[in-house]
Coordinates of C-alpha atoms in Angstrom, one line a residue:
P185 CA 3.9 35.3 -2.9
N186 CA 4.8 34.9 0.8
T187 CA 8.4 33.4 0.7
N188 CA 8.0 32.2 4.2
Q189 CA 5.3 29.8 2.9
T190 CA 6.1 26.1 3.0
M191 CA 4.3 23.2 1.1
G192 CA 2.4 22.7 4.3
D193 CA 0.8 26.0 3.9
L194 CA 0.0 25.6 0.3
E195 CA -1.7 22.3 1.0
R196 CA -3.7 23.6 3.6
Q197 CA -4.8 26.7 1.4
I198 CA -5.6 24.5 -1.4
L199 CA -7.7 22.2 0.7
Q200 CA -9.6 25.3 2.2
Q201 CA -10.4 26.4 -1.4
T202 CA -11.6 23.0 -2.9
Q203 CA -13.4 21.8 0.4
G204 CA -17.0 23.9 -0.7
L205 CA -16.7 22.0 -4.2
E206 CA -15.9 18.6 -2.9
R207 CA -19.1 19.2 -0.6
K208 CA -21.2 20.1 -3.2
L209 CA -20.1 17.1 -5.5
L210 CA -20.7 15.0 -2.6
A211 CA -24.3 16.1 -1.8
E212 CA -25.1 15.8 -5.6
A213 CA -23.8 12.3 -6.1
S214 CA -25.6 11.4 -2.8
Q215 CA -28.9 12.9 -3.8
K216 CA -28.8 11.1 -7.1
K217 CA -28.2 7.7 -5.3
A218 CA -31.1 8.4 -2.8
D219 CA -33.3 9.3 -5.7
Q220 CA -32.7 6.0 -7.4
S221 CA -33.1 4.1 -4.4
P222 CA -36.3 1.7 -5.2
P223 CA -39.1 1.6 -2.9
V224 CA -38.4 -1.6 -1.2
C225 CA -37.7 -2.3 2.5
P226 CA -33.8 -2.9 3.0
V227 CA -34.4 -5.4 5.7
C228 CA -37.0 -7.9 4.2
G229 CA -37.2 -6.6 0.7
N230 CA -40.9 -6.0 0.9
Q231 CA -42.5 -3.3 -1.2
L232 CA -43.2 -0.3 0.7
S233 CA -46.4 1.5 0.8
R234 CA -47.8 5.0 1.9
L235 CA -44.5 6.7 0.4
S236 CA -43.9 10.2 0.9
Q237 CA -41.0 12.4 -0.3
G238 CA -38.6 14.9 0.7
H239 CA -37.7 13.8 4.5
E240 CA -34.4 15.7 5.0
R241 CA -31.5 14.7 7.1
T242 CA -28.2 16.4 7.5
Y243 CA -25.0 14.5 8.0
Q244 CA -21.4 15.3 9.1
T245 CA -19.2 14.3 6.2
R246 CA -15.4 14.7 5.9
F247 CA -16.1 17.7 3.7
G248 CA -18.6 19.5 5.9
P249 CA -22.3 19.1 6.5
V250 CA -24.6 17.5 3.6
T251 CA -28.4 17.6 3.5
I252 CA -30.0 14.6 1.8
R253 CA -33.7 14.4 0.8
R254 CA -35.1 10.8 1.2
R255 CA -38.2 9.0 0.5
R256 CA -40.2 7.2 3.4
G257 CA -42.2 4.2 3.1
W258 CA -44.3 1.8 5.5
C259 CA -43.2 -2.0 5.5
Q260 CA -46.2 -4.1 6.1
R261 CA -44.3 -7.1 6.9
C262 CA -41.6 -5.5 9.4
Q263 CA -44.4 -3.0 10.8
A264 CA -41.8 -0.1 10.7
W265 CA -41.1 3.1 8.7
R266 CA -38.0 2.5 6.2
F267 CA -35.8 4.9 4.4
P268 CA -34.3 2.8 1.4
A269 CA -31.8 5.7 0.8
D270 CA -30.3 5.3 4.2
D271 CA -29.5 1.9 3.6
A272 CA -28.0 2.5 -0.2
L273 CA -25.8 5.3 1.4
G274 CA -24.5 3.7 4.2
L275 CA -26.5 5.7 6.6
A276 CA -29.1 3.2 8.3
E277 CA -27.3 3.1 11.5
A278 CA -25.3 6.0 11.4
G279 CA -26.8 8.7 13.6
S280 CA -25.5 11.8 11.7
A281 CA -22.1 10.6 10.5
S282 CA -21.2 9.6 7.0
P283 CA -19.3 6.3 6.6
S284 CA -16.3 7.8 6.4
V285 CA -16.8 9.9 9.6
Q286 CA -18.2 6.8 11.4
E287 CA -14.8 5.2 10.4
M288 CA -12.6 8.3 11.8
A289 CA -14.7 8.1 14.9
A290 CA -14.0 4.4 15.6
L291 CA -10.3 4.3 14.5
V292 CA -9.3 7.2 16.4
A293 CA -11.2 6.5 19.5
S294 CA -9.9 2.8 19.7
K295 CA -6.3 4.2 19.6
M296 CA -6.5 7.1 22.0
P297 CA -8.6 8.8 24.7
V298 CA -11.8 10.5 23.3
A299 CA -11.1 14.1 24.2
E300 CA -7.5 13.8 22.6
A301 CA -9.0 11.8 19.8
S302 CA -11.5 14.7 18.9
A303 CA -8.5 17.3 19.1
V304 CA -6.4 15.0 16.7
L305 CA -9.2 14.5 14.2
E306 CA -9.9 18.0 13.7
H307 CA -6.5 19.1 13.5
L308 CA -5.6 16.5 10.8
T309 CA -8.7 16.4 8.9
G310 CA -11.1 19.4 10.0
V311 CA -13.7 17.2 10.9
K312 CA -15.3 18.6 14.0
L313 CA -16.5 16.1 16.4
P314 CA -17.1 17.0 19.8
P315 CA -15.8 14.3 22.6
A316 CA -19.3 13.5 23.5
T317 CA -20.4 12.8 19.9
L318 CA -17.3 11.0 18.8
D319 CA -17.6 8.8 21.9
R320 CA -21.2 8.2 21.0
E321 CA -20.3 7.2 17.4
A322 CA -17.3 5.0 18.5
R323 CA -19.5 3.1 20.6
R324 CA -22.1 2.4 18.0
Q325 CA -19.5 1.3 15.6
G326 CA -18.1 -0.9 18.3
K327 CA -21.7 -2.5 18.8
R328 CA -21.7 -3.0 15.0
A329 CA -18.3 -4.5 15.1
E330 CA -19.5 -7.1 18.0
R331 CA -22.3 -8.1 15.8
K332 CA -20.2 -8.4 12.8
R333 CA -17.9 -10.9 14.9
K334 CA -20.3 -12.8 16.1
E335 CA -21.8 -13.4 12.5
L336 CA -18.3 -14.3 11.3
D337 CA -17.4 -16.6 14.2
E338 CA -20.8 -18.6 13.8
Q339 CA -19.8 -19.0 10.0
M340 CA -16.6 -20.3 10.9
S341 CA -18.1 -22.9 13.3
Q342 CA -20.7 -24.0 11.0
G343 CA -18.0 -24.3 8.0
Q344 CA -19.2 -21.7 5.9
G345 CA -16.5 -19.2 6.5
A346 CA -14.0 -20.4 3.7
E347 CA -13.6 -16.9 2.3
Q348 CA -12.3 -15.6 5.9
C349 CA -9.5 -18.3 5.9
V350 CA -5.9 -17.1 5.2
A351 CA -4.1 -18.9 2.3
L352 CA -2.2 -21.8 3.7
G353 CA -0.1 -23.3 0.8
Q354 CA 0.8 -26.7 0.3
E355 CA 3.7 -27.3 2.8
P356 CA 2.9 -28.9 6.3
F357 CA 2.9 -26.6 9.1
T358 CA 2.5 -26.0 12.9
L359 CA 0.0 -23.6 14.1
V360 CA 1.0 -22.0 17.5
I361 CA -1.8 -20.9 19.8
E362 CA -0.8 -18.5 22.9
I363 CA -3.2 -17.6 25.5
D364 CA -3.1 -15.0 28.4
A365 CA -5.3 -12.5 30.4
W366 CA -4.9 -9.0 32.0
N367 CA -6.7 -6.8 34.2
I368 CA -8.8 -3.6 33.3
R369 CA -10.7 -1.2 35.6
E370 CA -14.2 -0.5 35.4
R371 CA -16.9 1.8 36.8
D372 CA -19.2 -0.9 38.3
Q373 CA -21.0 -0.3 41.5
W374 CA -19.8 3.4 41.1
G375 CA -20.7 5.6 43.8
Q376 CA -21.4 2.6 46.3
S377 CA -18.3 2.4 47.9
Q378 CA -18.8 3.3 51.1
Q379 CA -22.3 1.4 51.5
R380 CA -20.5 -1.7 50.1
R381 CA -17.6 -1.3 52.7
A382 CA -20.1 -0.8 55.6
K383 CA -21.4 -4.1 54.7
G384 CA -18.1 -5.7 54.8
L385 CA -18.1 -5.9 50.9
E386 CA -14.9 -4.4 49.0
P387 CA -16.1 -2.7 45.7
E388 CA -15.1 -4.5 42.6
R389 CA -13.0 -2.3 40.3
W390 CA -10.5 -4.8 38.4
H391 CA -11.6 -7.6 35.9
W392 CA -10.2 -9.9 33.6
V393 CA -9.7 -9.5 29.8
Y394 CA -8.9 -12.6 28.0
G395 CA -7.1 -12.8 25.0
G396 CA -5.4 -15.4 22.5
T397 CA -3.3 -15.1 19.5
C398 CA -2.5 -17.7 16.7
F399 CA 0.2 -17.8 13.9
R400 CA 2.0 -20.4 11.7
L401 CA 5.5 -21.5 12.9
D402 CA 6.9 -20.7 9.4
Q403 CA 5.7 -17.0 9.9
R404 CA 7.9 -16.2 12.5
T405 CA 11.0 -14.3 11.1
Q406 CA 13.6 -11.7 12.0
T407 CA 14.0 -8.0 10.8
D408 CA 17.7 -7.0 9.3
G409 CA 18.1 -5.7 12.8
G410 CA 17.6 -9.0 14.4
R411 CA 14.3 -8.1 16.0
P412 CA 11.7 -11.2 16.0
I413 CA 8.5 -10.4 14.2
I414 CA 5.5 -12.6 12.9
L415 CA 4.4 -11.9 9.4
S416 CA 0.7 -12.8 9.8
R417 CA -1.4 -13.9 12.7
G418 CA -4.8 -13.7 14.3
T419 CA -5.7 -12.0 17.7
V420 CA -8.7 -12.2 20.0
M421 CA -9.4 -10.0 23.0
T422 CA -12.6 -10.1 25.1
R423 CA -14.0 -8.9 28.2
G424 CA -17.0 -11.5 27.8
G425 CA -15.3 -14.1 29.9
I426 CA -13.5 -17.4 29.4
D427 CA -16.5 -18.8 27.2
A428 CA -16.5 -16.1 24.9
L429 CA -12.6 -16.3 24.4
R430 CA -13.2 -20.2 23.6
E431 CA -15.6 -19.6 20.9
Q432 CA -13.7 -16.4 19.3
L433 CA -10.2 -18.2 19.6
F434 CA -11.7 -21.3 18.0
A435 CA -13.0 -19.4 15.1
E436 CA -9.8 -17.6 14.5
C437 CA -7.6 -20.6 14.8
L438 CA -9.9 -22.1 12.1
R439 CA -9.3 -19.1 9.9
H440 CA -5.6 -19.9 10.3
G441 CA -5.7 -23.6 9.5
A442 CA -6.4 -25.3 12.7
G443 CA -8.0 -28.2 10.9
Q444 CA -5.2 -28.5 8.4
A445 CA -2.1 -28.1 10.7
A446 CA 0.2 -30.7 10.9
E447 CA 0.7 -30.0 14.6
V448 CA -1.2 -27.3 17.0
L449 CA 1.0 -26.2 19.8
V450 CA -0.3 -24.1 22.8
V451 CA 2.0 -22.2 24.9
A452 CA 0.8 -20.6 27.8
D453 CA 1.4 -19.8 31.5
G454 CA 0.0 -22.2 34.6
A455 CA -3.4 -20.9 34.9
M456 CA -5.7 -23.8 35.0
W457 CA -8.4 -22.2 33.2
I458 CA -6.3 -22.0 30.3
W459 CA -5.7 -25.6 30.1
K460 CA -9.5 -26.6 30.4
L461 CA -10.1 -24.4 27.6
V462 CA -7.4 -26.1 25.8
S463 CA -8.8 -29.5 26.6
D464 CA -12.2 -28.3 25.5
R465 CA -11.4 -26.9 22.0
F466 CA -7.9 -28.3 21.1
A467 CA -7.8 -31.6 22.6
T468 CA -5.2 -33.0 20.6
A469 CA -2.7 -30.1 20.5
T470 CA 0.7 -30.3 22.2
Q471 CA 0.9 -28.3 25.5
R472 CA 3.8 -26.3 26.7
L473 CA 4.2 -24.2 30.0
D474 CA 5.6 -21.0 29.2
Y475 CA 9.5 -21.6 30.1
Y476 CA 10.0 -18.2 31.7
H477 CA 6.9 -18.7 34.0
A478 CA 8.4 -22.0 35.0
S479 CA 11.6 -20.4 35.7
Q480 CA 9.8 -17.9 38.0
H481 CA 8.4 -20.7 40.1
L482 CA 12.0 -22.2 40.7
W483 CA 13.0 -18.8 41.6
A484 CA 10.3 -18.8 44.4
V485 CA 11.8 -21.6 45.9
A486 CA 15.5 -20.5 45.5
H487 CA 14.4 -17.2 47.6
A488 CA 12.5 -19.3 50.0
L489 CA 16.0 -21.4 50.4
H490 CA 18.2 -18.4 50.4
P491 CA 16.1 -15.4 51.5
E492 CA 19.2 -13.0 52.1
D493 CA 21.6 -14.6 49.9
A494 CA 21.2 -13.6 46.4
P495 CA 24.4 -15.5 45.0
A496 CA 23.5 -18.5 46.8
A497 CA 20.0 -18.6 45.4
H498 CA 21.5 -17.9 41.8
R499 CA 24.2 -20.9 42.5
W500 CA 21.2 -23.2 43.5
I501 CA 18.7 -22.4 40.7
E502 CA 21.4 -22.2 37.8
P503 CA 21.7 -26.1 37.4
L504 CA 18.0 -26.5 37.7
L505 CA 17.6 -24.1 35.0
K506 CA 19.8 -25.8 32.6
K507 CA 18.1 -29.3 33.3
L508 CA 14.8 -27.9 32.5
K509 CA 15.7 -26.3 29.5
A510 CA 17.7 -29.9 28.4
G511 CA 14.5 -31.8 28.9
R512 CA 15.3 -33.3 32.3
S513 CA 12.1 -32.1 34.0
I514 CA 12.1 -35.4 36.1
K515 CA 15.4 -34.6 37.8
V516 CA 14.2 -31.0 38.6
I517 CA 10.8 -32.5 40.1
A518 CA 12.8 -35.4 42.0
E519 CA 15.2 -32.2 43.5
L520 CA 12.1 -30.4 44.6
E521 CA 10.7 -33.5 46.3
G522 CA 13.8 -33.9 48.1
I523 CA 14.1 -30.3 49.3
T524 CA 10.3 -30.1 50.4
K525 CA 10.9 -33.2 52.6
R526 CA 13.7 -31.6 54.4
L527 CA 12.3 -28.0 55.0
R528 CA 10.1 -26.9 57.6
A529 CA 7.4 -24.3 58.3
K530 CA 6.7 -21.3 55.9
R531 CA 9.8 -22.4 53.5
R532 CA 8.4 -25.9 53.1
A533 CA 4.9 -24.6 52.5
T534 CA 6.7 -22.5 49.4
A535 CA 8.4 -25.5 48.2
Q536 CA 5.4 -27.8 48.3
S537 CA 3.3 -25.3 46.5
E538 CA 6.0 -25.1 43.8
L539 CA 6.5 -28.6 43.7
E540 CA 2.7 -29.5 43.1
Y541 CA 2.8 -26.6 40.6
F542 CA 5.6 -28.5 38.3
Q543 CA 3.9 -32.1 39.1
T544 CA 0.7 -30.5 37.5
H545 CA 2.5 -29.5 34.4
R546 CA 5.2 -32.3 34.3
H547 CA 3.8 -33.1 30.6
R548 CA 4.0 -29.7 29.4
L549 CA 7.8 -29.1 29.9
D550 CA 9.3 -30.1 26.8
Y551 CA 11.6 -27.4 26.2
H552 CA 14.3 -29.7 24.7
L553 CA 12.0 -30.4 21.8
A554 CA 10.9 -27.0 21.6
K555 CA 14.5 -25.8 20.8
K556 CA 15.2 -28.8 18.4
R557 CA 12.1 -27.8 16.5
G558 CA 12.7 -24.1 16.6
Q559 CA 9.2 -23.6 18.3
P560 CA 8.6 -21.0 20.9
L561 CA 9.5 -21.7 24.6
G562 CA 7.6 -18.9 26.0
S563 CA 4.3 -16.9 25.2
G564 CA 5.8 -13.8 24.6
A565 CA 3.7 -12.8 21.5
I566 CA 0.4 -12.8 23.5
E567 CA 2.1 -11.2 26.5
S568 CA 3.3 -8.5 24.1
T569 CA -0.3 -8.2 22.4
C570 CA -1.7 -7.7 25.7
R571 CA 0.4 -4.9 26.9
Q572 CA -0.1 -3.2 23.6
Y573 CA -3.9 -3.4 24.4
Q574 CA -3.0 -1.9 28.1
C575 CA -1.5 1.1 26.1
R576 CA -5.0 2.2 25.1
F577 CA -7.1 0.6 28.0
K578 CA -5.0 0.6 31.2
R579 CA -3.9 4.4 31.3
P580 CA -3.6 6.2 34.6
G581 CA -7.0 7.4 35.6
Q582 CA -9.2 5.4 33.1
F583 CA -12.1 3.7 34.3
W584 CA -14.5 1.9 31.6
T585 CA -17.7 0.0 31.6
R586 CA -18.0 -3.5 30.3
S587 CA -20.0 -2.7 27.4
G588 CA -17.7 0.1 26.5
D589 CA -14.5 -1.6 26.7
E590 CA -15.9 -4.7 24.8
A591 CA -16.9 -2.4 22.0
L592 CA -13.6 -0.7 21.5
M593 CA -11.6 -3.8 22.2
C594 CA -13.6 -5.3 19.0
L595 CA -12.8 -2.5 16.9
E596 CA -9.0 -2.5 17.7
T597 CA -9.2 -6.4 16.8
F598 CA -10.8 -5.9 13.6
W599 CA -7.9 -3.3 12.8
R600 CA -5.2 -5.7 14.1
N601 CA -6.4 -8.9 12.1
G602 CA -6.9 -7.0 8.6
R603 CA -10.6 -7.1 8.8
W604 CA -11.4 -3.5 8.9
H605 CA -12.9 -3.3 5.6
L606 CA -15.6 -5.5 6.5
L607 CA -17.0 -2.9 8.9
F608 CA -16.3 -0.2 6.5
P609 CA -16.4 -1.6 2.8
H610 CA -15.5 1.8 1.3
S611 CA -11.9 1.8 2.9
S612 CA -11.1 -1.2 1.2
D613 CA -8.3 -1.0 -1.6
P614 CA -9.8 0.4 -4.8
S615 CA -7.8 -1.9 -7.1
K616 CA -9.9 -4.9 -5.7
N617 CA -13.2 -3.2 -6.6

């Protein structure tokens, strides 16, 4: 024996020696299931006619290529040829990939760039999916995830999604909702930049991705090291616009008990589209402006008052921040009103703008109550989530298409929300079967 071999070498050797047997066993079991598939349409259940045997197709599996012989029949009701075995084996919309390989492609492509994902997948599993093939399969699964998301959300909105809901317990709870947005770069109007600029139109590249998260207040805790964590929460992320966010977030909040919560609290920055969405779907919710965004707007006035004197700006803002956090926002607004009257020109315009900001959000500045009740002052949970999505979707040199980024974001969200098994049932815990 080679004394330099590690257990890793032995593992690889054993895998190579048994892979042929595993492929043979999979082929036999799959063929048996295909042969036992009744000649009925998997879409409408109608009996198939004009049956013919022996239609071969080869699929890439985790053990290598496997060829299956299937029966084909004509569905008079659907006016289409059907292969019942494909549906029974989970291959109906699979291209040339087995369900396990479908899952591999979806997961790695949602986590890293496709070329890198292809190399990592082959290195760790031996499954060879060229980048173009992996990209195509991941997009296919992403589109399937979008259809599944729509189906699940519709069930929730119609009161039929009880099995989707998280366990709530008997104690009264507060449901916290946080909302934010970030930019993604897309290849729209690609190759038309010069023509558009010649017409005085700047090419569009950056577009908004809208996101939200919800969690029960009692699910916030800390690690042994003191780092804050949330034990269970739901996430929504979409390139589909504000309307898509509204519907998806509403469904996600219903899953987490929005209808049973003693209080619903929304924390977000000052973007008016957020508060219009909240008024539409969460009209009775408590609304809170992110404290850190509020403080940034006060800092804008401080810098306008003392543009070249940082210590003076700090001395001016410090008591106002204390008043803001202590629930004395009326005092803060009054002081801004007085300052605005005394200033001139550009500095007055800055102060006036920030004064209007605080007047607009005066009913969302209850930071003293937040501290008293142990509630979040800021929307750090969703801001952190947005940054985590950006680790995949906002890398240097990356451009997306709207359909491509939405598909992969949908896969990532299924994974984060613990609903991956709804896309790939074979990946669920065997002990639950």
